[in-house]
Amino acid sequence: MEIIHHQEIIAPVEVIFSYLNDDEKMKLWMEGLESVEYPKGKKTDYRVGTKFIHTIKEGLNTQRYKGIVTAYEPPTLLAVKLMHPAHRIEVTYELTSHGRKTELDYHCELVFTSLYYRVMSVLFSWFTKRILKSQMAKLKLLAEQESVRRVPPAE
C-alpha cells in the first residue's frame, strides 16, 4: 500500500527538519511514539545506516519497530525503513525550501508479510490515512508555531 501526502508549511526548512530529526520533537507530533532507542548506544547524529528502535503505542498494544536510516541529507531529505513482523514500512520526507515556506512531500510504502495482513490493511486503510493526516497537521502546527517564535537573523 502506498500513501503520499503533500503540504505547505509556513516555516523555514531547518525548523521542519528538526521535527523529523530530533527524538524528543518527534514525540510531539508522531501519535503514540513513546521512545526511540539506539542499539549501538546514544545517538550522536543520524546518518545512512543508523539503526534504531521505535516503541509506539497503538491502541491498547505497544509495538516495537526496528528501523534503519536509508537516506539522510539535512535539511531536505530523511528516509527510514521500519520492520515489524506484520509489515515493512519505507518512509521518505522530502523538504523543498521557498524562503519562509517549505513544501513537505511524504511518501510511505507499506509491504505486508502475508495475505491476512494485506487484507486487514485494505479494511483499515482509512484509519491509517486518518492517523497520517493528524500527524502531518500536528507537525505543521508545531513548526509554524516555532517559526513565529524564532528571532529573525540580524542583517
PDB file of C-alpha atoms in Angstrom:
ATOM      1  CA  MET A   1       0.000   0.000   0.000  1.00  0.00           C
ATOM      2  CA  GLU A   2       1.316   3.425  -0.952  1.00  0.00           C
ATOM      3  CA  ILE A   3       0.482   6.649   0.870  1.00  0.00           C
ATOM      4  CA  ILE A   4       1.511  10.047  -0.489  1.00  0.00           C
ATOM      5  CA  HIS A   5       0.975  13.379   1.225  1.00  0.00           C
ATOM      6  CA  HIS A   6       1.985  16.898   0.207  1.00  0.00           C
ATOM      7  CA  GLN A   7       1.641  20.049   2.269  1.00  0.00           C
ATOM      8  CA  GLU A   8       2.984  23.546   2.538  1.00  0.00           C
ATOM      9  CA  ILE A   9       4.274  24.696   5.910  1.00  0.00           C
ATOM     10  CA  ILE A  10       4.981  28.327   6.711  1.00  0.00           C
ATOM     11  CA  ALA A  11       8.305  27.714   8.406  1.00  0.00           C
ATOM     12  CA  PRO A  12      11.945  27.503   7.342  1.00  0.00           C
ATOM     13  CA  VAL A  13      13.168  24.113   6.168  1.00  0.00           C
ATOM     14  CA  GLU A  14      15.573  23.807   9.137  1.00  0.00           C
ATOM     15  CA  VAL A  15      12.738  24.131  11.653  1.00  0.00           C
ATOM     16  CA  ILE A  16      10.678  21.420   9.974  1.00  0.00           C
ATOM     17  CA  PHE A  17      13.682  19.125   9.591  1.00  0.00           C
ATOM     18  CA  SER A  18      14.353  19.445  13.326  1.00  0.00           C
ATOM     19  CA  TYR A  19      10.940  17.853  13.987  1.00  0.00           C
ATOM     20  CA  LEU A  20      11.883  14.911  11.758  1.00  0.00           C
ATOM     21  CA  ASN A  21      15.390  14.525  13.191  1.00  0.00           C
ATOM     22  CA  ASP A  22      15.065  15.225  16.939  1.00  0.00           C
ATOM     23  CA  ASP A  23      13.743  12.300  19.012  1.00  0.00           C
ATOM     24  CA  GLU A  24      12.013  14.497  21.601  1.00  0.00           C
ATOM     25  CA  LYS A  25      10.383  16.688  18.952  1.00  0.00           C
ATOM     26  CA  MET A  26       9.170  13.575  17.083  1.00  0.00           C
ATOM     27  CA  LYS A  27       7.217  12.543  20.196  1.00  0.00           C
ATOM     28  CA  LEU A  28       5.269  15.812  19.957  1.00  0.00           C
ATOM     29  CA  TRP A  29       3.726  15.009  16.561  1.00  0.00           C
ATOM     30  CA  MET A  30       4.073  11.248  15.995  1.00  0.00           C
ATOM     31  CA  GLU A  31       0.977   9.760  17.561  1.00  0.00           C
ATOM     32  CA  GLY A  32       1.870   7.053  20.077  1.00  0.00           C
ATOM     33  CA  LEU A  33       5.672   7.347  19.830  1.00  0.00           C
ATOM     34  CA  GLU A  34       6.895   6.509  23.328  1.00  0.00           C
ATOM     35  CA  SER A  35      10.626   6.083  22.852  1.00  0.00           C
ATOM     36  CA  VAL A  36      13.494   5.884  20.400  1.00  0.00           C
ATOM     37  CA  GLU A  37      16.406   3.629  21.287  1.00  0.00           C
ATOM     38  CA  TYR A  38      19.733   3.069  19.569  1.00  0.00           C
ATOM     39  CA  PRO A  39      21.165  -0.467  19.777  1.00  0.00           C
ATOM     40  CA  LYS A  40      24.726   0.849  19.395  1.00  0.00           C
ATOM     41  CA  GLY A  41      24.362   3.360  22.216  1.00  0.00           C
ATOM     42  CA  LYS A  42      23.400   7.013  22.357  1.00  0.00           C
ATOM     43  CA  LYS A  43      22.532   8.828  19.142  1.00  0.00           C
ATOM     44  CA  THR A  44      25.094  11.391  18.104  1.00  0.00           C
ATOM     45  CA  ASP A  45      23.572  12.213  14.727  1.00  0.00           C
ATOM     46  CA  TYR A  46      21.645  10.362  12.087  1.00  0.00           C
ATOM     47  CA  ARG A  47      23.434   9.083   9.030  1.00  0.00           C
ATOM     48  CA  VAL A  48      22.665   6.418   6.477  1.00  0.00           C
ATOM     49  CA  GLY A  49      22.831   3.049   8.214  1.00  0.00           C
ATOM     50  CA  THR A  50      21.945   4.318  11.697  1.00  0.00           C
ATOM     51  CA  LYS A  51      19.794   1.683  13.430  1.00  0.00           C
ATOM     52  CA  PHE A  52      17.081   2.498  15.941  1.00  0.00           C
ATOM     53  CA  ILE A  53      14.005   1.042  17.634  1.00  0.00           C
ATOM     54  CA  HIS A  54      10.718   2.951  17.851  1.00  0.00           C
ATOM     55  CA  THR A  55       8.348   1.916  20.624  1.00  0.00           C
ATOM     56  CA  ILE A  56       4.850   3.008  19.581  1.00  0.00           C
ATOM     57  CA  LYS A  57       1.571   2.732  21.474  1.00  0.00           C
ATOM     58  CA  GLU A  58      -1.070   1.531  19.005  1.00  0.00           C
ATOM     59  CA  GLY A  59      -4.459   1.394  20.697  1.00  0.00           C
ATOM     60  CA  LEU A  60      -4.117  -0.919  23.682  1.00  0.00           C
ATOM     61  CA  ASN A  61      -0.891  -2.504  22.417  1.00  0.00           C
ATOM     62  CA  THR A  62       2.688  -1.326  22.360  1.00  0.00           C
ATOM     63  CA  GLN A  63       4.688  -2.261  19.263  1.00  0.00           C
ATOM     64  CA  ARG A  64       8.433  -2.179  18.662  1.00  0.00           C
ATOM     65  CA  TYR A  65       9.656  -1.309  15.176  1.00  0.00           C
ATOM     66  CA  LYS A  66      13.278  -1.924  14.225  1.00  0.00           C
ATOM     67  CA  GLY A  67      14.427   0.851  11.922  1.00  0.00           C
ATOM     68  CA  ILE A  68      17.319   1.979   9.788  1.00  0.00           C
ATOM     69  CA  VAL A  69      18.052   5.330   8.156  1.00  0.00           C
ATOM     70  CA  THR A  70      18.176   4.793   4.389  1.00  0.00           C
ATOM     71  CA  ALA A  71      18.741   8.411   3.224  1.00  0.00           C
ATOM     72  CA  TYR A  72      19.918  11.442   5.147  1.00  0.00           C
ATOM     73  CA  GLU A  73      20.658  14.839   3.606  1.00  0.00           C
ATOM     74  CA  PRO A  74      19.911  17.577   6.161  1.00  0.00           C
ATOM     75  CA  PRO A  75      17.831  19.684   5.966  1.00  0.00           C
ATOM     76  CA  THR A  76      15.996  18.401   2.893  1.00  0.00           C
ATOM     77  CA  LEU A  77      15.778  14.595   2.974  1.00  0.00           C
ATOM     78  CA  LEU A  78      15.216  11.862   5.536  1.00  0.00           C
ATOM     79  CA  ALA A  79      14.194   8.303   4.693  1.00  0.00           C
ATOM     80  CA  VAL A  80      13.808   5.351   7.030  1.00  0.00           C
ATOM     81  CA  LYS A  81      12.784   1.728   6.819  1.00  0.00           C
ATOM     82  CA  LEU A  82      10.826   0.237   9.736  1.00  0.00           C
ATOM     83  CA  MET A  83      10.426  -3.510  10.195  1.00  0.00           C
ATOM     84  CA  HIS A  84       7.724  -5.317  12.130  1.00  0.00           C
ATOM     85  CA  PRO A  85       6.671  -8.981  11.940  1.00  0.00           C
ATOM     86  CA  ALA A  86       3.451  -7.966  10.141  1.00  0.00           C
ATOM     87  CA  HIS A  87       4.868  -5.444   7.692  1.00  0.00           C
ATOM     88  CA  ARG A  88       7.727  -3.298   6.456  1.00  0.00           C
ATOM     89  CA  ILE A  89       7.332   0.457   6.149  1.00  0.00           C
ATOM     90  CA  GLU A  90       9.530   2.682   3.999  1.00  0.00           C
ATOM     91  CA  VAL A  91       9.027   6.398   4.664  1.00  0.00           C
ATOM     92  CA  THR A  92      10.591   9.369   2.878  1.00  0.00           C
ATOM     93  CA  TYR A  93      10.319  13.009   3.910  1.00  0.00           C
ATOM     94  CA  GLU A  94      11.473  15.482   1.263  1.00  0.00           C
ATOM     95  CA  LEU A  95      11.564  19.188   2.054  1.00  0.00           C
ATOM     96  CA  THR A  96      11.825  21.975  -0.511  1.00  0.00           C
ATOM     97  CA  SER A  97      12.556  25.467   0.771  1.00  0.00           C
ATOM     98  CA  HIS A  98      10.767  28.502  -0.673  1.00  0.00           C
ATOM     99  CA  GLY A  99      12.028  31.186   1.694  1.00  0.00           C
ATOM    100  CA  ARG A 100       9.664  31.375   4.648  1.00  0.00           C
ATOM    101  CA  LYS A 101       7.603  28.494   3.283  1.00  0.00           C
ATOM    102  CA  THR A 102       8.575  24.868   2.860  1.00  0.00           C
ATOM    103  CA  GLU A 103       6.943  22.111   0.855  1.00  0.00           C
ATOM    104  CA  LEU A 104       6.825  18.729   2.555  1.00  0.00           C
ATOM    105  CA  ASP A 105       6.457  15.646   0.385  1.00  0.00           C
ATOM    106  CA  TYR A 106       5.761  12.472   2.336  1.00  0.00           C
ATOM    107  CA  HIS A 107       5.895   9.064   0.722  1.00  0.00           C
ATOM    108  CA  CYS A 108       5.152   5.804   2.526  1.00  0.00           C
ATOM    109  CA  GLU A 109       5.236   2.284   1.154  1.00  0.00           C
ATOM    110  CA  LEU A 110       3.769  -0.483   3.327  1.00  0.00           C
ATOM    111  CA  VAL A 111       4.646  -4.045   2.395  1.00  0.00           C
ATOM    112  CA  PHE A 112       2.784  -6.783   4.255  1.00  0.00           C
ATOM    113  CA  THR A 113       4.213 -10.170   5.191  1.00  0.00           C
ATOM    114  CA  SER A 114       1.061 -12.181   4.485  1.00  0.00           C
ATOM    115  CA  LEU A 115      -2.270 -12.135   2.710  1.00  0.00           C
ATOM    116  CA  TYR A 116      -4.039 -11.770   6.056  1.00  0.00           C
ATOM    117  CA  TYR A 117      -2.203  -8.527   6.866  1.00  0.00           C
ATOM    118  CA  ARG A 118      -2.715  -7.282   3.311  1.00  0.00           C
ATOM    119  CA  VAL A 119      -6.492  -7.778   3.614  1.00  0.00           C
ATOM    120  CA  MET A 120      -6.533  -6.135   7.040  1.00  0.00           C
ATOM    121  CA  SER A 121      -4.623  -3.155   5.648  1.00  0.00           C
ATOM    122  CA  VAL A 122      -7.271  -2.635   2.965  1.00  0.00           C
ATOM    123  CA  LEU A 123     -10.028  -2.777   5.581  1.00  0.00           C
ATOM    124  CA  PHE A 124      -8.277  -0.285   7.838  1.00  0.00           C
ATOM    125  CA  SER A 125      -6.586   1.951   5.260  1.00  0.00           C
ATOM    126  CA  TRP A 126      -8.967   4.807   6.179  1.00  0.00           C
ATOM    127  CA  PHE A 127      -7.656   4.622   9.743  1.00  0.00           C
ATOM    128  CA  THR A 128      -4.014   4.671   8.634  1.00  0.00           C
ATOM    129  CA  LYS A 129      -4.671   7.721   6.442  1.00  0.00           C
ATOM    130  CA  ARG A 130      -6.518   9.473   9.288  1.00  0.00           C
ATOM    131  CA  ILE A 131      -3.510   8.992  11.585  1.00  0.00           C
ATOM    132  CA  LEU A 132      -1.181  10.368   8.891  1.00  0.00           C
ATOM    133  CA  LYS A 133      -3.334  13.469   8.376  1.00  0.00           C
ATOM    134  CA  SER A 134      -3.452  14.039  12.125  1.00  0.00           C
ATOM    135  CA  GLN A 135       0.331  13.685  12.447  1.00  0.00           C
ATOM    136  CA  MET A 136       1.028  15.980   9.499  1.00  0.00           C
ATOM    137  CA  ALA A 137      -1.363  18.600  10.921  1.00  0.00           C
ATOM    138  CA  LYS A 138       0.481  18.445  14.277  1.00  0.00           C
ATOM    139  CA  LEU A 139       3.858  18.706  12.543  1.00  0.00           C
ATOM    140  CA  LYS A 140       2.670  21.740  10.568  1.00  0.00           C
ATOM    141  CA  LEU A 141       1.254  23.435  13.672  1.00  0.00           C
ATOM    142  CA  LEU A 142       4.371  22.858  15.776  1.00  0.00           C
ATOM    143  CA  ALA A 143       6.787  24.004  13.049  1.00  0.00           C
ATOM    144  CA  GLU A 144       4.740  27.114  12.280  1.00  0.00           C
ATOM    145  CA  GLN A 145       4.457  27.995  15.978  1.00  0.00           C
ATOM    146  CA  GLU A 146       8.217  27.593  16.465  1.00  0.00           C
ATOM    147  CA  SER A 147       8.879  29.638  13.334  1.00  0.00           C
ATOM    148  CA  VAL A 148       6.798  32.541  14.663  1.00  0.00           C
ATOM    149  CA  ARG A 149       8.723  32.473  17.965  1.00  0.00           C
ATOM    150  CA  ARG A 150      12.159  32.498  16.270  1.00  0.00           C
ATOM    151  CA  VAL A 151      14.167  35.690  16.220  1.00  0.00           C
ATOM    152  CA  PRO A 152      14.890  36.710  12.613  1.00  0.00           C
ATOM    153  CA  PRO A 153      18.585  36.703  11.613  1.00  0.00           C
ATOM    154  CA  ALA A 154      20.433  40.005  12.038  1.00  0.00           C
ATOM    155  CA  GLU A 155      21.158  41.865   8.822  1.00  0.00           C
TER     156      GLU A 155
END
